[in-house]
């Protein structure tokens, strides 16, 4: 196993070659690290800015061996990394951070909610179901409407459907693929917020100011940060973040999605054990952004300051919205971050801009 802090010149492995991996690789390079990306595609957003790309599925033993041969420590840019791959890397003597416990919790919406509630981070009421009969019984017991989500592998609003009448639960269970699901009570929220937080190898923690997030069709469109919130709400979010980081013995950056209720309480929607789209504002709004913070944590460096120096409106560029790059390039208050993706499919995250305003 590696010795920490990792010195510059070390190589960090990243599982996943998308835009989050790309921005992590850019931050790592700034600190003098090389990055090796393991990704199925030879030409990936992260691969094009990394020192090495190893092409293969995350489950491929030879590819994992090639990664273990160069990387002192491995991290990931998406939470559906197979647990077996993390175990295999560990057996090859390379630590994966954040660790297996964080991955296990983030990969299963039921385990996630159980962990959160056990650690004093409140969520909506929920029930698990593995058969159509259980789904109907759960919807009846909870009282419709309820939101049915697949326990695993949902993202950007995919794999979830509202159940308006309990009798519909069996049909919707089948439409979601007849896989284990969770049924969630509706969160009657006034705003969606998120908090990006980090924990270092020394157990020190850091939090960024809250972001206020706006979704369309399940996809994040826009974040405003620092969100305008009361000190009490900020403290509540920080307490929740501290419990999650401590409960998982976490190393790295975590994204925590929150519902703000009318009575001022916060509920946790979900946690992402990685850098997060709602934290992109930190690139142009904070002293040390979430990408450098994650690299610092994983490499065993001290965490950096999260102090904001600007208010940011972050806008995702989806699909052909990327075509506006030339107009945007003329806007002096707009910082442009493009991911180098070749194919602008509808809804695909092609880049984002941070509009910079005074605090
Ligand atoms: P998720 O995939 O869990 O992040 O959910 C995507 C979006 O669906 C969230 O950002 C919310 O807008 C909405 N949502 C998720 N869970 C609930 C819930 N229990 N009640 C109301 N809205 C929800």
Short mmCIF file of C-alpha atoms and ligand atoms in Angstrom, two decimals:
data_model
loop_
_atom_site.label_atom_id
_atom_site.label_comp_id
_atom_site.label_asym_id
_atom_site.label_seq_id
_atom_site.Cartn_x
_atom_site.Cartn_y
_atom_site.Cartn_z
CA UNK A 1 0.00 0.00 0.00
CA UNK A 2 1.08 3.55 -0.70
CA UNK A 3 2.50 5.92 1.88
CA UNK A 4 0.70 9.21 2.38
CA UNK A 5 0.93 12.07 1.58
CA UNK A 6 1.64 10.98 -1.98
CA UNK A 7 4.44 13.07 -3.46
CA UNK A 8 3.99 14.91 -6.77
CA UNK A 9 5.03 12.64 -9.62
CA UNK A 10 2.88 9.80 -8.25
CA UNK A 11 0.15 8.36 -10.45
CA UNK A 12 -3.51 8.38 -9.40
CA UNK A 13 -5.96 5.94 -10.99
CA UNK A 14 -9.49 6.98 -11.94
CA UNK A 15 -12.21 4.48 -12.77
CA UNK A 16 -14.35 6.18 -15.41
CA UNK A 17 -13.52 8.49 -18.27
CA UNK A 18 -16.35 11.05 -18.28
CA UNK A 19 -16.34 14.76 -17.50
CA UNK A 20 -15.91 14.27 -13.75
CA UNK A 21 -12.82 12.16 -14.41
CA UNK A 22 -11.58 14.81 -16.82
CA UNK A 23 -11.88 17.63 -14.27
CA UNK A 24 -10.31 15.43 -11.57
CA UNK A 25 -7.41 14.69 -13.94
CA UNK A 26 -6.96 18.40 -14.65
CA UNK A 27 -6.87 19.18 -10.92
CA UNK A 28 -4.44 16.30 -10.30
CA UNK A 29 -2.14 17.55 -13.04
CA UNK A 30 -2.06 20.98 -11.42
CA UNK A 31 -0.70 19.36 -8.25
CA UNK A 32 1.97 17.52 -10.20
CA UNK A 33 0.30 14.09 -10.34
CA UNK A 34 -0.12 11.88 -13.38
CA UNK A 35 -3.47 10.22 -13.93
CA UNK A 36 -4.27 6.79 -15.36
CA UNK A 37 -7.88 6.40 -16.50
CA UNK A 38 -9.58 3.02 -16.82
CA UNK A 39 -12.41 3.36 -19.30
CA UNK A 40 -14.22 1.20 -21.81
CA UNK A 41 -13.77 3.74 -24.64
CA UNK A 42 -10.31 4.57 -26.01
CA UNK A 43 -11.27 8.20 -26.68
CA UNK A 44 -12.89 9.55 -23.49
CA UNK A 45 -13.18 13.07 -22.03
CA UNK A 46 -10.86 12.11 -19.16
CA UNK A 47 -8.56 9.96 -21.26
CA UNK A 48 -7.72 12.89 -23.50
CA UNK A 49 -6.23 14.86 -20.61
CA UNK A 50 -4.69 11.93 -18.70
CA UNK A 51 -1.15 10.57 -18.90
CA UNK A 52 -2.40 7.00 -19.44
CA UNK A 53 -5.64 5.38 -20.55
CA UNK A 54 -6.23 1.70 -19.95
CA UNK A 55 -9.07 0.54 -22.18
CA UNK A 56 -11.37 -2.13 -20.84
CA UNK A 57 -14.42 -2.88 -18.72
CA UNK A 58 -14.11 -2.13 -14.98
CA UNK A 59 -14.46 -5.83 -14.30
CA UNK A 60 -11.56 -6.89 -16.55
CA UNK A 61 -8.81 -8.44 -14.42
CA UNK A 62 -6.03 -7.62 -16.88
CA UNK A 63 -7.16 -3.99 -17.13
CA UNK A 64 -7.33 -3.71 -13.32
CA UNK A 65 -3.84 -5.22 -13.09
CA UNK A 66 -2.54 -2.65 -15.57
CA UNK A 67 -4.09 0.10 -13.44
CA UNK A 68 -2.68 -1.36 -10.22
CA UNK A 69 0.78 -1.51 -11.83
CA UNK A 70 0.93 2.28 -12.29
CA UNK A 71 -1.42 3.81 -9.70
CA UNK A 72 -0.52 4.50 -6.05
CA UNK A 73 -4.19 4.95 -5.18
CA UNK A 74 -7.41 4.65 -7.19
CA UNK A 75 -10.57 6.73 -7.09
CA UNK A 76 -13.70 6.81 -9.26
CA UNK A 77 -15.99 9.28 -10.96
CA UNK A 78 -19.22 7.33 -10.79
CA UNK A 79 -20.76 5.22 -8.04
CA UNK A 80 -21.68 2.11 -9.97
CA UNK A 81 -18.16 0.72 -9.88
CA UNK A 82 -18.53 -3.02 -9.24
CA UNK A 83 -17.64 -3.97 -5.67
CA UNK A 84 -15.63 -6.91 -7.08
CA UNK A 85 -13.33 -4.47 -8.94
CA UNK A 86 -12.62 -2.57 -5.71
CA UNK A 87 -11.86 -5.85 -3.92
CA UNK A 88 -9.62 -6.98 -6.80
CA UNK A 89 -7.63 -3.73 -6.67
CA UNK A 90 -7.28 -4.11 -2.91
CA UNK A 91 -5.95 -7.65 -3.39
CA UNK A 92 -3.41 -6.20 -5.84
CA UNK A 93 -2.23 -3.85 -3.09
CA UNK A 94 -3.93 -0.65 -4.29
CA UNK A 95 -6.38 1.17 -2.09
CA UNK A 96 -9.59 2.58 -3.55
CA UNK A 97 -10.92 5.79 -2.03
CA UNK A 98 -13.69 6.52 -1.11
CA UNK A 99 -13.80 3.00 0.34
CA UNK A 100 -16.06 -0.02 -0.18
CA UNK A 101 -18.50 1.00 2.57
CA UNK A 102 -19.29 4.32 0.87
CA UNK A 103 -19.78 2.53 -2.45
CA UNK A 104 -22.05 -0.13 -0.96
CA UNK A 105 -24.24 2.52 0.67
CA UNK A 106 -24.44 4.69 -2.43
CA UNK A 107 -25.22 1.78 -4.77
CA UNK A 108 -28.39 0.65 -3.03
CA UNK A 109 -31.10 3.18 -2.22
CA UNK A 110 -32.40 1.03 0.66
CA UNK A 111 -28.99 0.53 2.29
CA UNK A 112 -28.40 4.26 1.77
CA UNK A 113 -31.57 5.33 3.58
CA UNK A 114 -30.97 2.80 6.38
CA UNK A 115 -27.44 4.14 6.85
CA UNK A 116 -28.65 7.75 6.79
CA UNK A 117 -31.40 7.23 9.34
CA UNK A 118 -29.11 5.20 11.62
CA UNK A 119 -26.62 8.08 11.55
CA UNK A 120 -29.05 10.88 12.34
CA UNK A 121 -29.45 12.11 8.75
CA UNK A 122 -33.22 12.12 8.15
CA UNK A 123 -34.88 10.95 4.89
CA UNK A 124 -38.42 10.47 3.60
CA UNK A 125 -40.28 7.37 4.83
CA UNK A 126 -39.63 4.36 2.57
CA UNK A 127 -40.24 0.66 2.08
CA UNK A 128 -38.42 -1.94 -0.01
CA UNK A 129 -40.19 -4.33 -2.40
CA UNK A 130 -38.86 -7.23 -4.45
CA UNK A 131 -42.08 -8.58 -6.00
CA UNK A 132 -45.20 -6.97 -7.56
CA UNK A 133 -47.23 -8.12 -4.53
CA UNK A 134 -44.80 -6.48 -2.13
CA UNK A 135 -44.88 -3.30 -4.22
CA UNK A 136 -48.68 -3.11 -4.01
CA UNK A 137 -48.66 -3.90 -0.28
CA UNK A 138 -46.03 -1.22 0.36
CA UNK A 139 -47.94 1.40 -1.66
CA UNK A 140 -51.12 0.52 0.25
CA UNK A 141 -49.37 0.68 3.63
CA UNK A 142 -47.66 4.00 2.84
CA UNK A 143 -50.63 5.55 1.01
CA UNK A 144 -50.28 6.72 -2.60
CA UNK A 145 -48.83 8.75 -4.17
CA UNK A 146 -45.40 7.22 -3.67
CA UNK A 147 -42.29 7.37 -5.81
CA UNK A 148 -41.02 3.96 -6.95
CA UNK A 149 -37.32 3.81 -7.77
CA UNK A 150 -35.08 0.92 -8.71
CA UNK A 151 -32.83 0.16 -5.73
CA UNK A 152 -29.75 0.17 -7.97
CA UNK A 153 -28.39 2.01 -10.99
CA UNK A 154 -30.84 4.89 -11.35
CA UNK A 155 -29.43 8.29 -12.29
CA UNK A 156 -30.64 11.63 -13.67
CA UNK A 157 -34.27 10.70 -12.88
CA UNK A 158 -34.05 7.38 -14.77
CA UNK A 159 -35.48 4.25 -13.16
CA UNK A 160 -38.19 6.01 -11.17
CA UNK A 161 -41.94 6.50 -11.54
CA UNK A 162 -44.73 8.01 -9.49
CA UNK A 163 -47.41 5.58 -8.32
CA UNK A 164 -50.65 7.57 -8.11
CA UNK A 165 -52.84 4.64 -6.99
CA UNK A 166 -51.60 1.65 -4.99
CA UNK A 167 -53.25 -0.75 -7.50
CA UNK A 168 -50.88 0.58 -10.23
CA UNK A 169 -47.80 -0.47 -8.26
CA UNK A 170 -47.62 -3.98 -9.82
CA UNK A 171 -47.69 -2.59 -13.38
CA UNK A 172 -45.09 0.09 -12.60
CA UNK A 173 -42.90 -2.53 -10.88
CA UNK A 174 -42.95 -4.48 -14.16
CA UNK A 175 -42.29 -1.32 -16.21
CA UNK A 176 -39.20 -0.59 -14.11
CA UNK A 177 -37.88 -4.04 -15.08
CA UNK A 178 -39.19 -6.28 -12.26
CA UNK A 179 -36.08 -5.57 -10.19
CA UNK A 180 -35.91 -4.77 -6.46
CA UNK A 181 -37.31 -1.29 -5.79
CA UNK A 182 -37.76 1.25 -3.06
CA UNK A 183 -41.02 3.13 -2.52
CA UNK A 184 -40.54 6.63 -1.17
CA UNK A 185 -43.04 8.98 0.42
CA UNK A 186 -43.26 12.29 -1.46
CA UNK A 187 -40.95 14.97 -0.12
CA UNK A 188 -43.02 18.13 -0.01
CA UNK A 189 -39.99 20.33 -0.58
CA UNK A 190 -39.79 24.06 -1.15
CA UNK A 191 -36.27 23.87 -2.59
CA UNK A 192 -33.66 21.35 -3.60
CA UNK A 193 -30.28 22.08 -2.07
CA UNK A 194 -26.99 20.22 -1.95
CA UNK A 195 -23.89 20.33 0.14
CA UNK A 196 -20.47 19.26 -1.08
CA UNK A 197 -18.25 18.06 1.75
CA UNK A 198 -14.86 16.41 2.11
CA UNK A 199 -12.94 14.33 4.63
CA UNK A 200 -9.19 13.88 4.57
CA UNK A 201 -7.11 10.87 5.58
CA UNK A 202 -6.43 12.61 8.90
CA UNK A 203 -10.19 12.77 9.62
CA UNK A 204 -10.38 16.55 9.07
CA UNK A 205 -13.53 17.70 7.31
CA UNK A 206 -14.46 20.66 5.14
CA UNK A 207 -17.80 21.78 3.73
CA UNK A 208 -18.71 24.16 0.93
CA UNK A 209 -21.61 26.58 1.17
CA UNK A 210 -24.97 25.13 0.08
CA UNK A 211 -26.07 25.21 -3.55
CA UNK A 212 -29.67 25.66 -4.69
CA UNK A 213 -30.45 23.32 -7.58
CA UNK A 214 -33.02 23.31 -10.36
CA UNK A 215 -33.74 20.15 -12.36
CA UNK A 216 -35.68 19.59 -15.58
CA UNK A 217 -36.76 16.11 -16.59
CA UNK A 218 -34.59 14.69 -13.80
CA UNK A 219 -31.43 16.41 -15.11
CA UNK A 220 -29.68 19.26 -13.31
CA UNK A 221 -30.04 22.50 -15.30
CA UNK A 222 -28.84 25.15 -12.95
CA UNK A 223 -27.23 25.69 -9.54
CA UNK A 224 -27.04 28.94 -7.59
CA UNK A 225 -24.37 29.14 -4.93
CA UNK A 226 -23.77 30.07 -2.23
CA UNK A 227 -27.55 29.61 -1.80
CA UNK A 228 -29.32 32.24 0.27
CA UNK A 229 -30.03 30.33 3.51
CA UNK A 230 -30.33 31.09 7.20
CA UNK A 231 -27.34 30.29 9.43
CA UNK A 232 -29.52 27.64 11.13
CA UNK A 233 -30.18 25.87 7.84
CA UNK A 234 -26.49 25.96 6.93
CA UNK A 235 -25.61 24.48 10.34
CA UNK A 236 -28.22 21.75 9.89
CA UNK A 237 -26.69 20.80 6.52
CA UNK A 238 -23.17 20.84 7.95
CA UNK A 239 -24.24 18.59 10.81
CA UNK A 240 -25.77 16.13 8.34
CA UNK A 241 -22.59 16.18 6.23
CA UNK A 242 -20.40 15.57 9.30
CA UNK A 243 -22.50 12.56 10.33
CA UNK A 244 -22.32 11.04 6.86
CA UNK A 245 -18.56 11.57 6.52
CA UNK A 246 -17.87 10.23 10.01
CA UNK A 247 -20.31 7.32 9.69
CA UNK A 248 -18.58 6.11 6.54
CA UNK A 249 -15.00 6.80 7.67
CA UNK A 250 -14.94 8.61 4.36
CA UNK A 251 -11.95 9.80 2.33
CA UNK A 252 -12.67 12.21 -0.52
CA UNK A 253 -15.46 14.54 -1.67
CA UNK A 254 -19.11 13.60 -1.29
CA UNK A 255 -22.18 15.24 -2.84
CA UNK A 256 -25.26 15.25 -0.60
CA UNK A 257 -28.62 16.11 -2.19
CA UNK A 258 -31.12 17.66 0.20
CA UNK A 259 -34.79 18.58 0.26
CA UNK A 260 -35.67 21.75 2.17
CA UNK A 261 -39.14 21.40 3.68
CA UNK A 262 -41.51 24.29 4.41
CA UNK A 263 -40.93 23.90 8.17
CA UNK A 264 -37.17 24.41 7.72
CA UNK A 265 -36.13 20.77 8.12
CA UNK A 266 -33.70 19.16 5.71
CA UNK A 267 -34.10 15.61 4.42
CA UNK A 268 -31.34 13.79 2.55
CA UNK A 269 -32.42 12.62 -0.91
CA UNK A 270 -29.23 10.82 -1.84
CA UNK A 271 -25.49 10.82 -1.51
CA UNK A 272 -22.96 10.54 -4.32
CA UNK A 273 -19.54 9.28 -3.19
CA UNK A 274 -17.69 11.48 -5.66
CA UNK A 275 -17.40 14.98 -7.01
CA UNK A 276 -20.84 16.22 -8.01
CA UNK A 277 -22.46 18.30 -10.74
CA UNK A 278 -23.93 20.64 -8.11
CA UNK A 279 -20.35 21.37 -6.97
CA UNK A 280 -19.07 22.64 -10.32
CA UNK A 281 -19.69 26.19 -9.11
CA UNK A 282 -16.74 25.81 -6.73
CA UNK A 283 -14.35 25.93 -9.71
CA UNK A 284 -14.92 29.66 -10.07
CA UNK A 285 -16.50 30.47 -6.70
CA UNK A 286 -14.18 29.03 -4.05
CA UNK A 287 -10.54 29.09 -3.08
CA UNK A 288 -10.01 25.34 -3.58
CA UNK A 289 -12.59 23.66 -5.80
CA UNK A 290 -14.20 20.25 -5.29
CA UNK A 291 -11.88 18.57 -7.82
CA UNK A 292 -8.64 19.67 -6.18
CA UNK A 293 -10.21 18.94 -2.78
CA UNK A 294 -10.94 15.36 -3.82
CA UNK A 295 -7.41 14.86 -5.15
CA UNK A 296 -5.98 16.36 -1.93
CA UNK A 297 -8.07 14.02 0.23
CA UNK A 298 -7.32 10.88 -1.76
CA UNK A 299 -3.60 11.70 -1.97
CA UNK A 300 -3.44 12.27 1.79
CA UNK A 301 -2.75 15.99 1.51
CA UNK A 302 -4.40 18.41 3.95
CA UNK A 303 -7.81 19.67 2.80
CA UNK A 304 -7.82 23.15 1.26
CA UNK A 305 -9.96 26.16 2.19
CA UNK A 306 -13.55 26.13 0.88
CA UNK A 307 -14.18 29.85 1.39
CA UNK A 308 -16.33 31.37 -1.37
CA UNK A 309 -15.13 34.50 -3.15
CA UNK A 310 -17.99 34.92 -5.66
CA UNK A 311 -21.62 34.00 -6.17
CA UNK A 312 -22.03 31.64 -9.10
CA UNK A 313 -24.85 30.65 -11.39
CA UNK A 314 -23.84 27.31 -12.89
CA UNK A 315 -25.65 26.28 -16.06
CA UNK A 316 -25.26 22.86 -17.66
CA UNK A 317 -24.88 22.82 -21.44
CA UNK A 318 -26.99 19.88 -22.60
CA UNK A 319 -26.96 18.43 -26.12
CA UNK A 320 -26.76 21.06 -28.84
CA UNK A 321 -26.67 23.90 -26.28
CA UNK A 322 -22.92 23.44 -26.68
CA UNK A 323 -23.31 25.22 -30.03
CA UNK A 324 -23.64 28.48 -28.06
CA UNK A 325 -19.92 28.32 -27.18
CA UNK A 326 -19.00 31.21 -29.44
CA UNK A 327 -21.63 33.57 -28.03
CA UNK A 328 -20.68 32.50 -24.51
CA UNK A 329 -17.02 33.12 -25.27
CA UNK A 330 -17.84 36.84 -25.59
CA UNK A 331 -19.44 37.06 -22.12
CA UNK A 332 -16.84 38.46 -19.75
CA UNK A 333 -18.56 37.17 -16.59
CA UNK A 334 -18.85 33.62 -17.92
CA UNK A 335 -16.28 30.91 -17.28
CA UNK A 336 -16.59 28.08 -19.78
CA UNK A 337 -15.93 24.41 -19.02
CA UNK A 338 -16.31 22.05 -21.98
CA UNK A 339 -15.85 18.30 -21.80
CA UNK A 340 -14.53 17.56 -25.30
CA UNK A 341 -17.35 15.11 -26.10
CA UNK A 342 -17.71 14.51 -29.83
CA UNK A 343 -21.37 13.60 -30.00
CA UNK A 344 -24.00 16.13 -28.78
CA UNK A 345 -26.88 13.71 -28.13
CA UNK A 346 -30.06 15.30 -26.67
CA UNK A 347 -29.78 15.72 -22.89
CA UNK A 348 -26.08 14.75 -22.83
CA UNK A 349 -23.93 16.86 -20.52
CA UNK A 350 -21.52 18.55 -22.95
CA UNK A 351 -20.17 21.26 -20.67
CA UNK A 352 -21.17 23.90 -18.16
CA UNK A 353 -20.66 27.59 -17.58
CA UNK A 354 -20.17 29.45 -14.33
CA UNK A 355 -21.58 32.97 -14.40
CA UNK A 356 -19.58 34.91 -11.84
CA UNK A 357 -21.27 37.60 -9.69
CA UNK A 358 -20.22 39.51 -6.63
CA UNK A 359 -20.85 37.75 -3.30
P1 LIG B 1 -32.94 11.05 -7.51
O1 LIG B 1 -32.66 10.21 -8.71
O2 LIG B 1 -33.26 10.26 -6.28
O3 LIG B 1 -31.89 12.09 -7.27
O4 LIG B 1 -34.25 11.90 -7.85
C1 LIG B 1 -34.28 12.80 -8.93
C2 LIG B 1 -35.23 13.94 -8.62
O5 LIG B 1 -36.56 13.43 -8.37
C3 LIG B 1 -34.89 14.73 -7.37
O6 LIG B 1 -33.94 15.72 -7.64
C4 LIG B 1 -36.25 15.30 -6.98
O7 LIG B 1 -36.57 16.41 -7.79
C5 LIG B 1 -37.20 14.17 -7.33
N1 LIG B 1 -37.41 13.28 -6.17
C6 LIG B 1 -36.64 12.24 -5.80
N2 LIG B 1 -37.13 11.64 -4.70
C7 LIG B 1 -38.26 12.31 -4.35
C8 LIG B 1 -39.22 12.18 -3.30
N3 LIG B 1 -39.16 11.20 -2.37
N4 LIG B 1 -40.22 13.08 -3.27
C9 LIG B 1 -40.33 14.06 -4.18
N5 LIG B 1 -39.46 14.23 -5.20
C10 LIG B 1 -38.44 13.37 -5.29
#
